[in-house]
PDB file of C-alpha atoms and ligand atoms in Angstrom:
ATOM      1  CA  MET A   1      54.851  -7.256  20.129  1.00 39.00           C
ATOM      2  CA  SER A   2      55.060  -9.683  22.720  1.00 41.00           C
ATOM      3  CA  SER A   3      56.676 -13.020  21.856  1.00 41.00           C
ATOM      4  CA  ASN A   4      53.285 -14.345  23.038  1.00 41.00           C
ATOM      5  CA  ASP A   5      51.350 -12.500  19.795  1.00 42.00           C
ATOM      6  CA  LYS A   6      53.632 -14.456  17.320  1.00 42.00           C
ATOM      7  CA  GLU A   7      54.558 -17.735  16.242  1.00 38.00           C
ATOM      8  CA  LEU A   8      57.344 -18.877  13.665  1.00 37.00           C
ATOM      9  CA  VAL A   9      55.951 -21.433  11.403  1.00 33.00           C
ATOM     10  CA  GLY A  10      58.610 -22.455   8.846  1.00 33.00           C
ATOM     11  CA  ASN A  11      59.639 -19.476   7.021  1.00 34.00           C
ATOM     12  CA  TYR A  12      56.612 -17.455   8.038  1.00 34.00           C
ATOM     13  CA  GLU A  13      55.968 -15.296  11.303  1.00 37.00           C
ATOM     14  CA  VAL A  14      52.190 -15.687  12.114  1.00 34.00           C
ATOM     15  CA  THR A  15      50.865 -12.639  14.325  1.00 39.00           C
ATOM     16  CA  LYS A  16      47.249 -12.008  15.505  1.00 38.00           C
ATOM     17  CA  SER A  17      47.092  -9.550  12.383  1.00 38.00           C
ATOM     18  CA  GLY A  18      48.006 -11.987   9.822  1.00 37.00           C
ATOM     19  CA  VAL A  19      51.122 -13.867   8.132  1.00 37.00           C
ATOM     20  CA  VAL A  20      54.272 -11.937   6.983  1.00 39.00           C
ATOM     21  CA  THR A  21      57.447 -13.717   5.598  1.00 38.00           C
ATOM     22  CA  ARG A  22      60.620 -13.944   7.722  1.00 39.00           C
ATOM     23  CA  ARG A  23      62.041 -11.778   4.627  1.00 40.00           C
ATOM     24  CA  GLU A  24      59.556  -9.376   5.501  1.00 38.00           C
ATOM     25  CA  VAL A  25      60.141  -9.603   9.415  1.00 36.00           C
ATOM     26  CA  LEU A  26      64.119  -8.878   8.613  1.00 37.00           C
ATOM     27  CA  LEU A  27      63.085  -5.810   6.581  1.00 36.00           C
ATOM     28  CA  MET A  28      61.016  -4.460   9.214  1.00 35.00           C
ATOM     29  CA  GLY A  29      63.426  -4.819  11.887  1.00 35.00           C
ATOM     30  CA  ALA A  30      65.935  -2.964   9.388  1.00 34.00           C
ATOM     31  CA  MET A  31      63.936  -0.315   8.841  1.00 33.00           C
ATOM     32  CA  ALA A  32      63.276   0.418  12.534  1.00 32.00           C
ATOM     33  CA  ALA A  33      66.884   0.026  13.292  1.00 32.00           C
ATOM     34  CA  ALA A  34      68.700   1.901  10.362  1.00 31.00           C
ATOM     35  CA  SER A  35      65.794   4.841   9.660  1.00 31.00           C
ATOM     36  CA  GLY A  36      65.316   3.199   6.269  1.00 31.00           C
ATOM     37  CA  SER A  37      68.009   0.673   5.505  1.00 31.00           C
ATOM     38  CA  LEU A  38      66.709  -1.873   3.994  1.00 29.00           C
ATOM     39  CA  ILE A  39      67.696  -5.556   2.604  1.00 29.00           C
ATOM     40  CA  ALA A  40      65.412  -6.195   0.188  1.00 32.00           C
ATOM     41  CA  GLY A  41      66.954  -8.895  -2.207  1.00 33.00           C
ATOM     42  CA  SER A  42      69.540  -9.690   0.537  1.00 34.00           C
ATOM     43  CA  GLN A  43      69.205 -13.579   1.286  1.00 34.00           C
ATOM     44  CA  ASN A  44      71.449 -12.971   4.159  1.00 38.00           C
ATOM     45  CA  PRO A  45      69.876 -12.399   7.554  1.00 37.00           C
ATOM     46  CA  ALA A  46      73.368 -11.217   9.160  1.00 38.00           C
ATOM     47  CA  LYS A  47      73.181  -8.280   6.823  1.00 40.00           C
ATOM     48  CA  ALA A  48      69.997  -6.928   8.189  1.00 39.00           C
ATOM     49  CA  ALA A  49      71.955  -5.481  11.438  1.00 42.00           C
ATOM     50  CA  ASP A  50      75.018  -4.499   9.690  1.00 47.00           C
ATOM     51  CA  ALA A  51      73.426  -2.759   6.702  1.00 45.00           C
ATOM     52  CA  PRO A  52      74.108   1.005   6.538  1.00 48.00           C
ATOM     53  CA  ALA A  53      71.548   3.519   6.227  1.00 53.00           C
ATOM     54  CA  ALA A  54      70.615   3.710   2.507  1.00 51.00           C
ATOM     55  CA  PRO A  55      71.171   7.275   1.262  1.00 61.00           C
ATOM     56  CA  ALA A  56      68.566   9.654  -0.336  1.00 75.00           C
ATOM     57  CA  GLY A  57      68.853   9.394  -4.267  1.00 82.00           C
ATOM     58  CA  ALA A  58      67.006   9.937  -7.006  1.00 88.00           C
ATOM     59  CA  TYR A  59      64.704   7.241  -6.641  1.00 92.00           C
ATOM     60  CA  LYS A  60      61.779   8.555  -4.117  1.00 95.00           C
ATOM     61  CA  ALA A  61      59.486   6.232  -3.166  1.00 96.00           C
ATOM     62  CA  LYS A  62      55.692   7.080  -4.490  1.00 96.00           C
ATOM     63  CA  ASP A  63      52.936   7.265  -2.295  1.00 97.00           C
ATOM     64  CA  PHE A  64      50.297   4.173  -2.619  1.00 97.00           C
ATOM     65  CA  LYS A  65      49.006   4.444   0.645  1.00 96.00           C
ATOM     66  CA  ALA A  66      45.500   5.536  -0.621  1.00 97.00           C
ATOM     67  CA  LEU A  67      45.113   1.826  -1.745  1.00 97.00           C
ATOM     68  CA  ALA A  68      45.287   0.554   1.698  1.00 97.00           C
ATOM     69  CA  GLY A  69      41.811  -0.500   2.965  1.00 96.00           C
ATOM     70  CA  THR A  70      39.950   0.635  -0.434  1.00 96.00           C
ATOM     71  CA  MET A  71      39.959  -2.353  -2.278  1.00 96.00           C
ATOM     72  CA  THR A  72      37.847  -5.436  -2.100  1.00 95.00           C
ATOM     73  CA  GLY A  73      39.891  -8.488  -1.304  1.00 97.00           C
ATOM     74  CA  LEU A  74      43.198  -7.022  -0.590  1.00 98.00           C
ATOM     75  CA  SER A  75      43.311  -5.810   2.889  1.00 98.00           C
ATOM     76  CA  ALA A  76      44.912  -2.531   4.449  1.00 98.00           C
ATOM     77  CA  SER A  77      47.534  -5.062   5.830  1.00 98.00           C
ATOM     78  CA  GLN A  78      48.178  -6.769   3.025  1.00 98.00           C
ATOM     79  CA  ILE A  79      48.894  -3.640   0.839  1.00 98.00           C
ATOM     80  CA  THR A  80      50.773  -1.685   3.780  1.00 98.00           C
ATOM     81  CA  GLN A  81      53.307  -4.536   4.116  1.00 98.00           C
ATOM     82  CA  HIS A  82      53.744  -4.861   0.523  1.00 98.00           C
ATOM     83  CA  LEU A  83      54.751  -1.283   0.329  1.00 98.00           C
ATOM     84  CA  LYS A  84      57.114  -1.902   2.894  1.00 98.00           C
ATOM     85  CA  LEU A  85      58.844  -3.967   0.619  1.00 98.00           C
ATOM     86  CA  TYR A  86      58.370  -1.580  -2.284  1.00 98.00           C
ATOM     87  CA  GLU A  87      60.071   1.396   0.140  1.00 98.00           C
ATOM     88  CA  GLY A  88      63.124  -1.345   0.441  1.00 97.00           C
ATOM     89  CA  TYR A  89      63.645  -1.593  -3.075  1.00 98.00           C
ATOM     90  CA  VAL A  90      63.952   2.318  -3.402  1.00 97.00           C
ATOM     91  CA  ALA A  91      66.388   2.519  -0.615  1.00 97.00           C
ATOM     92  CA  LYS A  92      68.314   0.060  -1.612  1.00 97.00           C
ATOM     93  CA  SER A  93      68.397   1.151  -5.555  1.00 97.00           C
ATOM     94  CA  ASN A  94      69.841   4.438  -3.987  1.00 97.00           C
ATOM     95  CA  ALA A  95      72.412   2.739  -2.096  1.00 97.00           C
ATOM     96  CA  ILE A  96      73.709   0.698  -4.797  1.00 97.00           C
ATOM     97  CA  HIS A  97      73.760   3.517  -7.540  1.00 97.00           C
ATOM     98  CA  GLU A  98      76.168   5.570  -4.739  1.00 96.00           C
ATOM     99  CA  SER A  99      78.302   2.189  -4.017  1.00 97.00           C
ATOM    100  CA  LEU A 100      78.874   1.908  -7.818  1.00 98.00           C
ATOM    101  CA  LYS A 101      80.617   5.096  -7.615  1.00 97.00           C
ATOM    102  CA  THR A 102      83.385   4.134  -5.676  1.00 98.00           C
ATOM    103  CA  VAL A 103      83.523   0.671  -5.849  1.00 98.00           C
ATOM    104  CA  GLU A 104      86.949  -1.057  -6.551  1.00 97.00           C
ATOM    105  CA  LEU A 105      87.398  -2.001 -10.179  1.00 98.00           C
ATOM    106  CA  THR A 106      90.838  -3.773 -10.286  1.00 98.00           C
ATOM    107  CA  SER A 107      89.233  -6.730  -8.675  1.00 97.00           C
ATOM    108  CA  ALA A 108      86.281  -6.908 -11.419  1.00 98.00           C
ATOM    109  CA  ASN A 109      85.852 -10.950 -12.056  1.00 98.00           C
ATOM    110  CA  ALA A 110      82.733 -12.557 -13.713  1.00 98.00           C
ATOM    111  CA  THR A 111      82.706 -15.106 -10.935  1.00 98.00           C
ATOM    112  CA  TYR A 112      82.885 -12.901  -8.004  1.00 97.00           C
ATOM    113  CA  SER A 113      83.746  -9.218  -7.577  1.00 98.00           C
ATOM    114  CA  ALA A 114      82.626  -6.266  -5.728  1.00 98.00           C
ATOM    115  CA  VAL A 115      81.323  -4.484  -8.952  1.00 98.00           C
ATOM    116  CA  ARG A 116      79.903  -7.488 -10.498  1.00 98.00           C
ATOM    117  CA  GLU A 117      77.527  -8.115  -7.340  1.00 98.00           C
ATOM    118  CA  LEU A 118      76.814  -4.530  -7.102  1.00 98.00           C
ATOM    119  CA  LEU A 119      75.768  -4.453 -10.776  1.00 98.00           C
ATOM    120  CA  ILE A 120      73.854  -7.792 -10.437  1.00 98.00           C
ATOM    121  CA  GLU A 121      71.784  -6.236  -7.460  1.00 98.00           C
ATOM    122  CA  GLN A 122      71.403  -3.007  -9.282  1.00 98.00           C
ATOM    123  CA  SER A 123      68.899  -4.677 -11.921  1.00 98.00           C
ATOM    124  CA  PHE A 124      67.130  -6.740  -8.772  1.00 98.00           C
ATOM    125  CA  ALA A 125      66.529  -3.422  -7.009  1.00 98.00           C
ATOM    126  CA  HIS A 126      65.882  -1.355 -10.139  1.00 97.00           C
ATOM    127  CA  ASN A 127      63.498  -3.613 -11.512  1.00 98.00           C
ATOM    128  CA  GLY A 128      61.759  -4.300  -8.031  1.00 98.00           C
ATOM    129  CA  VAL A 129      60.947  -0.477  -8.082  1.00 98.00           C
ATOM    130  CA  VAL A 130      59.682  -0.207 -11.176  1.00 97.00           C
ATOM    131  CA  TYR A 131      57.872  -3.450 -11.654  1.00 98.00           C
ATOM    132  CA  HIS A 132      56.212  -2.501  -8.473  1.00 98.00           C
ATOM    133  CA  GLU A 133      55.289   0.840  -9.646  1.00 97.00           C
ATOM    134  CA  TYR A 134      53.482  -0.540 -12.172  1.00 97.00           C
ATOM    135  CA  TYR A 135      51.554  -2.962 -10.066  1.00 98.00           C
ATOM    136  CA  PHE A 136      50.333  -0.452  -7.806  1.00 98.00           C
ATOM    137  CA  ASN A 137      49.131   1.965 -10.016  1.00 97.00           C
ATOM    138  CA  ASN A 138      47.177  -0.612 -12.052  1.00 97.00           C
ATOM    139  CA  LEU A 139      45.438  -1.479  -8.940  1.00 98.00           C
ATOM    140  CA  GLY A 140      42.738   0.819  -7.261  1.00 96.00           C
ATOM    141  CA  GLY A 141      40.020  -0.279 -10.235  1.00 97.00           C
ATOM    142  CA  LYS A 142      37.092  -1.861 -10.147  1.00 95.00           C
ATOM    143  CA  GLY A 143      38.008  -4.879 -12.589  1.00 95.00           C
ATOM    144  CA  GLY A 144      35.584  -5.673 -15.006  1.00 92.00           C
ATOM    145  CA  GLU A 145      35.888  -5.537 -18.960  1.00 91.00           C
ATOM    146  CA  PRO A 146      38.916  -4.547 -20.459  1.00 94.00           C
ATOM    147  CA  THR A 147      38.634  -1.119 -22.296  1.00 89.00           C
ATOM    148  CA  GLY A 148      39.634   1.033 -25.595  1.00 92.00           C
ATOM    149  CA  ASP A 149      42.699  -0.062 -27.726  1.00 95.00           C
ATOM    150  CA  PHE A 150      43.888  -2.538 -24.849  1.00 96.00           C
ATOM    151  CA  LYS A 151      40.824  -4.453 -25.500  1.00 96.00           C
ATOM    152  CA  SER A 152      41.163  -4.604 -29.157  1.00 96.00           C
ATOM    153  CA  ALA A 153      44.813  -5.764 -28.549  1.00 96.00           C
ATOM    154  CA  ILE A 154      43.886  -8.657 -26.542  1.00 96.00           C
ATOM    155  CA  GLU A 155      41.135  -9.558 -29.071  1.00 97.00           C
ATOM    156  CA  GLU A 156      43.754  -9.591 -31.624  1.00 96.00           C
ATOM    157  CA  ASN A 157      46.026 -12.013 -29.964  1.00 96.00           C
ATOM    158  CA  TRP A 158      43.726 -14.101 -27.607  1.00 97.00           C
ATOM    159  CA  GLY A 159      40.489 -14.257 -29.477  1.00 97.00           C
ATOM    160  CA  SER A 160      38.539 -12.865 -27.116  1.00 97.00           C
ATOM    161  CA  THR A 161      38.189 -10.646 -23.503  1.00 96.00           C
ATOM    162  CA  GLY A 162      37.391 -14.168 -22.128  1.00 97.00           C
ATOM    163  CA  LYS A 163      40.192 -16.142 -23.304  1.00 97.00           C
ATOM    164  CA  PHE A 164      42.936 -13.561 -22.279  1.00 98.00           C
ATOM    165  CA  MET A 165      41.336 -13.659 -18.813  1.00 97.00           C
ATOM    166  CA  ASP A 166      41.878 -17.180 -18.409  1.00 97.00           C
ATOM    167  CA  PHE A 167      45.134 -16.861 -19.801  1.00 98.00           C
ATOM    168  CA  LEU A 168      46.177 -14.168 -17.537  1.00 98.00           C
ATOM    169  CA  LYS A 169      45.064 -16.363 -14.542  1.00 98.00           C
ATOM    170  CA  ALA A 170      46.939 -19.497 -15.924  1.00 98.00           C
ATOM    171  CA  ALA A 171      50.057 -17.238 -16.282  1.00 98.00           C
ATOM    172  CA  GLY A 172      49.384 -16.129 -12.616  1.00 98.00           C
ATOM    173  CA  LYS A 173      49.877 -19.706 -11.654  1.00 98.00           C
ATOM    174  CA  SER A 174      52.923 -20.225 -13.943  1.00 98.00           C
ATOM    175  CA  ALA A 175      54.974 -17.583 -12.813  1.00 98.00           C
ATOM    176  CA  ARG A 176      57.157 -17.474  -9.552  1.00 97.00           C
ATOM    177  CA  GLY A 177      57.743 -13.545  -9.590  1.00 98.00           C
ATOM    178  CA  TRP A 178      55.634 -11.651 -12.163  1.00 98.00           C
ATOM    179  CA  VAL A 179      53.143 -11.720 -14.990  1.00 98.00           C
ATOM    180  CA  ILE A 180      53.738  -8.882 -17.540  1.00 98.00           C
ATOM    181  CA  VAL A 181      51.470  -8.297 -20.456  1.00 98.00           C
ATOM    182  CA  GLY A 182      52.924  -5.963 -22.462  1.00 97.00           C
ATOM    183  CA  TYR A 183      53.772  -4.133 -25.578  1.00 95.00           C
ATOM    184  CA  ASN A 184      56.156  -5.638 -27.881  1.00 93.00           C
ATOM    185  CA  THR A 185      57.474  -2.553 -29.556  1.00 88.00           C
ATOM    186  CA  ARG A 186      59.601  -4.914 -31.768  1.00 87.00           C
ATOM    187  CA  ALA A 187      56.682  -6.431 -33.202  1.00 89.00           C
ATOM    188  CA  GLY A 188      53.934  -4.159 -32.546  1.00 90.00           C
ATOM    189  CA  TYR A 189      51.626  -6.472 -30.765  1.00 94.00           C
ATOM    190  CA  VAL A 190      50.581  -6.957 -26.719  1.00 96.00           C
ATOM    191  CA  ASP A 191      51.891 -10.321 -25.495  1.00 97.00           C
ATOM    192  CA  ALA A 192      52.331 -11.670 -22.443  1.00 98.00           C
ATOM    193  CA  TYR A 193      55.785 -12.617 -20.604  1.00 98.00           C
ATOM    194  CA  ALA A 194      56.808 -14.710 -16.619  1.00 98.00           C
ATOM    195  CA  LEU A 195      59.404 -13.557 -14.493  1.00 98.00           C
ATOM    196  CA  ASP A 196      60.537 -15.754 -11.999  1.00 97.00           C
ATOM    197  CA  THR A 197      62.122 -12.843 -10.107  1.00 97.00           C
ATOM    198  CA  HIS A 198      62.705  -8.941 -10.633  1.00 97.00           C
ATOM    199  CA  ASN A 199      65.768  -9.359 -12.902  1.00 95.00           C
ATOM    200  CA  ILE A 200      65.503 -12.603 -14.280  1.00 93.00           C
ATOM    201  CA  ALA A 201      64.030 -13.207 -17.516  1.00 92.00           C
ATOM    202  CA  SER A 202      62.936  -9.176 -17.876  1.00 92.00           C
ATOM    203  CA  PRO A 203      62.184  -8.869 -21.555  1.00 94.00           C
ATOM    204  CA  ALA A 204      63.822  -6.025 -23.716  1.00 92.00           C
ATOM    205  CA  ASN A 205      61.820  -3.141 -25.316  1.00 90.00           C
ATOM    206  CA  ILE A 206      58.280  -4.540 -23.756  1.00 94.00           C
ATOM    207  CA  VAL A 207      56.122  -1.955 -22.263  1.00 93.00           C
ATOM    208  CA  PRO A 208      54.668  -3.351 -19.173  1.00 96.00           C
ATOM    209  CA  LEU A 209      51.072  -2.870 -19.610  1.00 97.00           C
ATOM    210  CA  VAL A 210      49.173  -5.100 -16.955  1.00 98.00           C
ATOM    211  CA  VAL A 211      51.785  -6.170 -14.172  1.00 98.00           C
ATOM    212  CA  LEU A 212      50.827  -8.938 -12.006  1.00 98.00           C
ATOM    213  CA  ASP A 213      53.024  -9.757  -8.423  1.00 98.00           C
ATOM    214  CA  VAL A 214      52.438 -13.475  -7.940  1.00 98.00           C
ATOM    215  CA  TYR A 215      55.485 -13.395  -5.428  1.00 98.00           C
ATOM    216  CA  GLU A 216      53.987 -15.413  -2.015  1.00 98.00           C
ATOM    217  CA  HIS A 217      54.599 -11.650  -0.498  1.00 98.00           C
ATOM    218  CA  ALA A 218      51.709 -10.294  -2.491  1.00 98.00           C
ATOM    219  CA  TYR A 219      48.780 -12.553  -1.024  1.00 98.00           C
ATOM    220  CA  MET A 220      50.187 -14.596   1.851  1.00 98.00           C
ATOM    221  CA  ILE A 221      48.891 -12.400   4.276  1.00 98.00           C
ATOM    222  CA  ASP A 222      45.177 -12.670   2.429  1.00 98.00           C
ATOM    223  CA  TYR A 223      44.932 -16.129   1.060  1.00 98.00           C
ATOM    224  CA  GLY A 224      47.793 -17.762   2.844  1.00 98.00           C
ATOM    225  CA  ILE A 225      49.284 -20.075  -0.280  1.00 97.00           C
ATOM    226  CA  ASP A 226      45.655 -19.802  -2.273  1.00 98.00           C
ATOM    227  CA  ARG A 227      46.896 -18.211  -5.356  1.00 98.00           C
ATOM    228  CA  ALA A 228      43.809 -18.570  -7.356  1.00 98.00           C
ATOM    229  CA  LYS A 229      41.736 -16.515  -5.087  1.00 98.00           C
ATOM    230  CA  TYR A 230      44.722 -13.827  -5.168  1.00 98.00           C
ATOM    231  CA  LEU A 231      44.484 -13.688  -9.028  1.00 98.00           C
ATOM    232  CA  GLU A 232      40.404 -13.093  -8.471  1.00 98.00           C
ATOM    233  CA  ALA A 233      41.099 -10.154  -5.868  1.00 98.00           C
ATOM    234  CA  PHE A 234      43.912  -8.911  -8.346  1.00 98.00           C
ATOM    235  CA  ILE A 235      41.639  -8.835 -11.508  1.00 98.00           C
ATOM    236  CA  ASN A 236      38.660  -7.246  -9.128  1.00 98.00           C
ATOM    237  CA  ASN A 237      40.771  -4.074  -8.642  1.00 98.00           C
ATOM    238  CA  LEU A 238      42.192  -3.848 -12.078  1.00 97.00           C
ATOM    239  CA  SER A 239      42.181  -0.327 -13.298  1.00 97.00           C
ATOM    240  CA  TRP A 240      41.625  -1.023 -17.033  1.00 96.00           C
ATOM    241  CA  ALA A 241      42.072   2.660 -17.433  1.00 94.00           C
ATOM    242  CA  ALA A 242      45.559   2.839 -16.565  1.00 96.00           C
ATOM    243  CA  VAL A 243      46.404  -0.192 -18.637  1.00 97.00           C
ATOM    244  CA  ASP A 244      44.650   1.409 -21.982  1.00 94.00           C
ATOM    245  CA  LYS A 245      46.662   4.726 -21.067  1.00 94.00           C
ATOM    246  CA  ARG A 246      49.972   2.421 -20.811  1.00 95.00           C
ATOM    247  CA  LEU A 247      49.076   1.187 -24.409  1.00 95.00           C
ATOM    248  CA  SER A 248      48.143   4.675 -25.884  1.00 93.00           C
ATOM    249  CA  ILE A 249      51.348   5.910 -24.673  1.00 91.00           C
ATOM    250  CA  ALA A 250      53.499   2.759 -25.620  1.00 90.00           C
ATOM    251  CA  THR A 251      52.270   2.762 -29.030  1.00 89.00           C
ATOM    252  CA  LYS A 252      53.527   6.231 -29.538  1.00 85.00           C
ATOM    253  CA  HIS A 253      56.978   5.437 -28.013  1.00 70.00           C
ATOM    254  CA  ALA A 254      59.480   5.370 -30.976  1.00 60.00           C
ATOM    255  CA  SER A 255      62.417   4.528 -28.966  1.00 58.00           C
ATOM    256  CA  GLY A 256      61.592   1.053 -28.696  1.00 57.00           C
ATOM    257  CA  ILE A 257      60.099   0.237 -31.914  1.00 56.00           C
ATOM    258  CA  ASP A 258      63.169   0.178 -34.056  1.00 61.00           C
ATOM    259  CA  THR A 259      65.837  -1.849 -32.489  1.00 63.00           C
ATOM    260  CA  THR A 260      68.591  -0.433 -35.318  1.00 62.00           C
ATOM    261  CA  LEU A 261      68.084   3.028 -33.927  1.00 55.00           C
TER     262      LEU A 261
HETATM  263 FE1  FE2 B  11      55.814  -7.543  -4.481  1.00 50.84          FE
END
């Protein structure tokens, strides 16, 4: 791409094909330069060029490419760019997992230390992988009405499907990172939670059912800053079958139900 094809506007690089964040630009640059070495989670652009190639490991990126170009209101470009970010979290999860095996331990310190930094960023990268997989897996449907036990669960908690949908949109406007509608294994009901980033306010013993990414990177290419339109698109592509299947499994999953176990 020539310099004539792009323009830097604040933190965003505007190209003929759309808008990507500076962070995404750095991620893509690192991918090209280091064959999969990515800097997801890094706030320091200098790390992009310095980052070593991430090792292969237990985390393997799942294939969501079929979503690109098949949804209404979410473009192929939007999904493709988003998947690159997800793949970055996969790569970094593997890299951090390996680094923790050999990290220097004698300097461990709660203000700053290498082991502290790796542990904190591991939760960021790990949640970045897992929440994105829930997100992409609950897309690809046709929206419409919730189904099955999930429909009964939200009617029990919110009173009606319509009230739940209004709540979901409001939650989507309120969070800075994620909205998780999940099965609370401690209490036995479905409730909603907001996360401002992958690893801040992530609730314990909550099985995600509806996972909504409201980071700007999830919709900037298609909608700029118009999050409300993105929320409509998200809902129109929701797979309620996937959501209901998750609830069915969650209610049978004993490990989180009794916290005295
Ligand atoms: Fe995302």
